[in-house]
Short mmCIF file of C-alpha atoms in Angstrom, two decimals:
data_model
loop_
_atom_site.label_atom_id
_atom_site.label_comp_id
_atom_site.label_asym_id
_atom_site.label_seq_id
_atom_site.Cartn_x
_atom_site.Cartn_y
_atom_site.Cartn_z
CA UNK A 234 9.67 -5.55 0.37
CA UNK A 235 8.21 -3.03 3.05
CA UNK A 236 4.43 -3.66 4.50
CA UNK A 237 3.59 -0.77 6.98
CA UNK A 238 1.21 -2.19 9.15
CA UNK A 239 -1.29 -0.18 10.86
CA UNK A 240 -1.35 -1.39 15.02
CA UNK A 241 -5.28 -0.20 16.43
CA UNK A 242 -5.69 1.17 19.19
CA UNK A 243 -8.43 -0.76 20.26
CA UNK A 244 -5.95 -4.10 20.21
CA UNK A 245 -3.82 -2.81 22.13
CA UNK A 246 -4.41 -5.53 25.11
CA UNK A 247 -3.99 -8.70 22.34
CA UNK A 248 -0.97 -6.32 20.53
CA UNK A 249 2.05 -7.60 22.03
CA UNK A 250 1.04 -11.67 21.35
CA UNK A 251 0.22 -10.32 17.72
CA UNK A 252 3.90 -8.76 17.36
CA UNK A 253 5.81 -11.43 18.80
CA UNK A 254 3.72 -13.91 16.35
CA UNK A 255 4.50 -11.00 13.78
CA UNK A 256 8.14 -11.17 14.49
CA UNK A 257 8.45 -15.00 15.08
CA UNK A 258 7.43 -15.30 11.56
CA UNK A 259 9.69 -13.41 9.55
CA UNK A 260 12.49 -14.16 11.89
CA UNK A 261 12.19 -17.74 10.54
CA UNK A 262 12.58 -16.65 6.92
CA UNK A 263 15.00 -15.54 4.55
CA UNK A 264 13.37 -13.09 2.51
CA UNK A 265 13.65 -9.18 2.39
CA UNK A 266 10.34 -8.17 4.12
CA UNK A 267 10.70 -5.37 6.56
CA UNK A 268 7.60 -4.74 8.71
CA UNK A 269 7.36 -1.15 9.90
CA UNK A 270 4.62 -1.03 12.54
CA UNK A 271 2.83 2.35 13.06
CA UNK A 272 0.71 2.40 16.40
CA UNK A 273 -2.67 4.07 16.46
CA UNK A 274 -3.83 6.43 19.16
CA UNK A 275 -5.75 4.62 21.30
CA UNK A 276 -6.38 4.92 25.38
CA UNK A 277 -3.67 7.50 24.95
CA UNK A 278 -5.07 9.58 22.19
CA UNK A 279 -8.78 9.35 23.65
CA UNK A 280 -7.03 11.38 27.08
CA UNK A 281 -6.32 13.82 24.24
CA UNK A 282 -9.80 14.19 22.75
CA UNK A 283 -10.84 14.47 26.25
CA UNK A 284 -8.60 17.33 27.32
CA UNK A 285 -9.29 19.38 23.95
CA UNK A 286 -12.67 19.35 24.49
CA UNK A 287 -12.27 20.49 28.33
CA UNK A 288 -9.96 23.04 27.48
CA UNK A 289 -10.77 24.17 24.01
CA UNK A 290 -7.84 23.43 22.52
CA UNK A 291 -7.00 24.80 19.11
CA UNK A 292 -6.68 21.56 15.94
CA UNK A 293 -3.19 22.39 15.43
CA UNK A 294 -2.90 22.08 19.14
CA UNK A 295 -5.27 18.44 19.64
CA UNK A 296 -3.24 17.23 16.18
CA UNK A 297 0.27 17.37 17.72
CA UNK A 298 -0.51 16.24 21.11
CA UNK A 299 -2.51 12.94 19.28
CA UNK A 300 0.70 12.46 17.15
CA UNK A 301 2.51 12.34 20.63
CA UNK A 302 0.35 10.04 21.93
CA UNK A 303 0.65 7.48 19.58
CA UNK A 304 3.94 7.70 20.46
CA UNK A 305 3.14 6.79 23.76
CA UNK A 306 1.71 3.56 22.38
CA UNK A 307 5.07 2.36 20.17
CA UNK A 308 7.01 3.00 23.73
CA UNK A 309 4.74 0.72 25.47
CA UNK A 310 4.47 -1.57 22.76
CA UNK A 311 8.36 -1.42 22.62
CA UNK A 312 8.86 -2.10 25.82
CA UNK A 313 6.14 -5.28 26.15
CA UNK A 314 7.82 -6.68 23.28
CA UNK A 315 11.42 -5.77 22.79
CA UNK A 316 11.04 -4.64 19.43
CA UNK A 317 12.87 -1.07 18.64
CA UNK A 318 11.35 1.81 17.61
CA UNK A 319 12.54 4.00 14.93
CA UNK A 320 12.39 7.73 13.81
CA UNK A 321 13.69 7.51 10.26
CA UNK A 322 12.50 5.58 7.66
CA UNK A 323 14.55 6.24 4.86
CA UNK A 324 17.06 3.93 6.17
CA UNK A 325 15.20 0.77 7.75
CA UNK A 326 17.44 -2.07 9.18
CA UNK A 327 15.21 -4.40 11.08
CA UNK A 328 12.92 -7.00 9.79
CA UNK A 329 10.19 -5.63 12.50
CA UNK A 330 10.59 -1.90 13.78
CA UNK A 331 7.84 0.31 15.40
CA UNK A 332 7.70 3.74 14.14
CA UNK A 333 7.91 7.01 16.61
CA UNK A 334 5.93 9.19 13.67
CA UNK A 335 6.11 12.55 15.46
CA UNK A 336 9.67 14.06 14.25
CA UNK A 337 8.53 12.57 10.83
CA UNK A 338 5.25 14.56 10.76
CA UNK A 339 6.54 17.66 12.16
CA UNK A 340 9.25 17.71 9.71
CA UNK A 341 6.79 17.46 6.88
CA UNK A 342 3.62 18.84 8.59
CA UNK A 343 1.95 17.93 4.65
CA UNK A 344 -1.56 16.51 6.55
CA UNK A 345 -4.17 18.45 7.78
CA UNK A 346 -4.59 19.58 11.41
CA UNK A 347 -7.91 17.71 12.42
CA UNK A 348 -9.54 14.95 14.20
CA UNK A 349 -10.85 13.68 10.63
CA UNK A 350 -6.97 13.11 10.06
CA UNK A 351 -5.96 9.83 12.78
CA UNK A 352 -3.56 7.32 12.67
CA UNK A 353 -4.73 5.36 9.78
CA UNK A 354 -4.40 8.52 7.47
CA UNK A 355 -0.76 8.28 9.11
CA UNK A 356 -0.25 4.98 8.22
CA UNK A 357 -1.10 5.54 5.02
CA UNK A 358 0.58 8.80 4.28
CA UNK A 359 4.02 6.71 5.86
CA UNK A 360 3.17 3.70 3.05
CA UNK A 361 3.09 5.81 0.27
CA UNK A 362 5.84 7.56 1.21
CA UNK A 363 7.20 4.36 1.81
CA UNK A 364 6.67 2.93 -1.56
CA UNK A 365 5.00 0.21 1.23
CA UNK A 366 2.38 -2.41 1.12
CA UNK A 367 -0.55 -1.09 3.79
CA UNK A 368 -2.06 -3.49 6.11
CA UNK A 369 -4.68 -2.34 8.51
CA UNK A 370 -5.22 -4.37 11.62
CA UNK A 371 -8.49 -3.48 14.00
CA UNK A 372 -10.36 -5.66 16.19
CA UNK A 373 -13.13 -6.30 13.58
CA UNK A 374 -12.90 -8.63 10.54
CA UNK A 375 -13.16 -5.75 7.85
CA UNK A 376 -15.53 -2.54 6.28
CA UNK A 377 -19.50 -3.93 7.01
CA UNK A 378 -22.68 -3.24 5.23
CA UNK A 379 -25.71 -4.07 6.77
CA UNK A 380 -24.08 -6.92 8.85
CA UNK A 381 -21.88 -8.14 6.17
CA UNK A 382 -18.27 -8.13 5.35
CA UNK A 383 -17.67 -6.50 2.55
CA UNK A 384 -14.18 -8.78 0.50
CA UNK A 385 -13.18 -6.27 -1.90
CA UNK A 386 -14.26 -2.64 -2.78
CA UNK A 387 -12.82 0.55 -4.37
CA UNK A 388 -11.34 3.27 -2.99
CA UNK A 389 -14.06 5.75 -3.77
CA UNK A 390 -16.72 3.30 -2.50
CA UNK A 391 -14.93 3.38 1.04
CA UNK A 392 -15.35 7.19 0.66
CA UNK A 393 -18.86 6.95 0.15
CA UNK A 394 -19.94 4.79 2.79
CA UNK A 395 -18.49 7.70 5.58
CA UNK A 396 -18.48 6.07 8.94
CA UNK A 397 -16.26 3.00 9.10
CA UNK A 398 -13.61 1.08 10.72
CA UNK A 399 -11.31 3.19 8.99
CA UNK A 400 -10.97 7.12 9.88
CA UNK A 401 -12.74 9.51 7.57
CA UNK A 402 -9.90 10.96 5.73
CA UNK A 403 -8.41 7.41 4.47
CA UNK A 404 -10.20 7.20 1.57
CA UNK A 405 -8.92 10.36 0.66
CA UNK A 406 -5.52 9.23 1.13
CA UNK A 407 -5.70 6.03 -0.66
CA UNK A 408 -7.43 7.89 -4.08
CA UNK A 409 -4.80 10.91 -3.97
CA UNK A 410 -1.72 8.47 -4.09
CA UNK A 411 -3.77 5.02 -5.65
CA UNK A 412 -2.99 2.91 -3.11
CA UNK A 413 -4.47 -0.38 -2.20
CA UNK A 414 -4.96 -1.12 1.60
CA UNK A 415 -6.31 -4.51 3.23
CA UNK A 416 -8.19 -4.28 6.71
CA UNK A 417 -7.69 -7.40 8.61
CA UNK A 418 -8.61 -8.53 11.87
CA UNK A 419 -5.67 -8.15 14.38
CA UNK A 420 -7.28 -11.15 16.78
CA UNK A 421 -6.21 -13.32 14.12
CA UNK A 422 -2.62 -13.37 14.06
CA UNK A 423 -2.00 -15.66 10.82
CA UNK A 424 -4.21 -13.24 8.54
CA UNK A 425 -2.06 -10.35 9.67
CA UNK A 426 0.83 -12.38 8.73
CA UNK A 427 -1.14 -13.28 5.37
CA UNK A 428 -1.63 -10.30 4.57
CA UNK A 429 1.50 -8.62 4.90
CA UNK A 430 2.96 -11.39 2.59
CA UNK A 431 0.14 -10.59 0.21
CA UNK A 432 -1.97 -13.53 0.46
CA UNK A 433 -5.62 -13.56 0.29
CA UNK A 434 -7.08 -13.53 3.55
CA UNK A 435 -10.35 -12.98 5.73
CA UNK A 436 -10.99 -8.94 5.23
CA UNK A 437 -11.49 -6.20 3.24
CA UNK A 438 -9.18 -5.30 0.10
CA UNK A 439 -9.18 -1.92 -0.98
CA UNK A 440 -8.21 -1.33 -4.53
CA UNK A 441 -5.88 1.12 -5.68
CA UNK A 442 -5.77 2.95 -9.30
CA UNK A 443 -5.05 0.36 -11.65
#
């Protein structure tokens, strides 16, 4: 079974104690689960944000250099950790890789130049292709409404709600290709774990088609 696992940004000081745990785990056990991490942008896309706006950079431009960044991110996440990164992933090997997404993307290029389109679009767009479970880790417990954590909604639902946790152009994602995704809070190491092996958890579950 492959579970792409989306890294935040925004954890990226707590990510390399939530990879180890990550890797700890499935080391220990003898089933087929392969864990292909895909780092968000973070620090290193916001420097990208930053110099598009400066220089008026075009959105094909601002889409490639984000990609690049979080590529910047897997390399530092490799290197804290020791886990390897990987380019293909038609042919996965490890139990726990971290995926360089840019020669992926640019081979493709099937997702839309803009800032609308981040790494959790990515993610996604790797999981389907994937035929992967999608876990979403962030440094929040799940989707909110009015101060509460929403368990379980619909694709369509997360679409109408606009301004999230997740970016804007996930929803769309997850309806084009009926996907299910579960948003889970990264500072919580076990419910990552739980949730890549499909157990219920603390979060939000977005439902696919059914």
């Amino acid at each position: 079974m492959k579970v792409v696992l989306k890294l935040g940004g925004s954890l990226i000081d707590r990510s390399a104690d939530l990879i180890e745990a990550i890797s700890d785990h499935f080391a220990g056990t003898e089933g087929n689960t392969q864990v292909i991490i895909v780092p968000g942008g973070g620090i290193f896309a916001d420097n990208i944000r930053r110099i598009s706006e400066e220089y008026s950079l075009t959105e094909k431009a601002s889409h490639w250099m984000a990609i690049a960044a979080m590529e910047q991110y897997a390399h530092l996440l490799e290197d804290m950790t020791g886990i390897p990164t990987i380019e293909d992933t038609s042919n996965v090997n490890e139990k726990v890789s971290i995926l360089l997404p840019y020669r992926l993307l640019k081979d493709t290029d099937e997702l839309p130049h803009s800032w609308d389109v981040t790494s959790d679009t990515i993610a996604a767009w790797v999981a389907q292709r994937m035929n992967a479970r999608f876990v979403k880790a962030t440094d929040v417990d799940g989707i909110f409404n009015d101060g509460k954590m929403i368990e379980e909604m619909t694709q369509r639902e997360l679409e109408r709600m606009g301004e999230t946790c997740a970016d804007r152009m996930l929803s769309t994602m997850l309806i084009k290709h009926g996907m299910d995704c579960m948003i889970v809070n990264g500072d919580h190491p076990e419910r990552v774990v739980a949730a890549i092996e499909g157990k219920k958890v603390i979060g939000t579950y977005i439902k696919g088609n059914t």
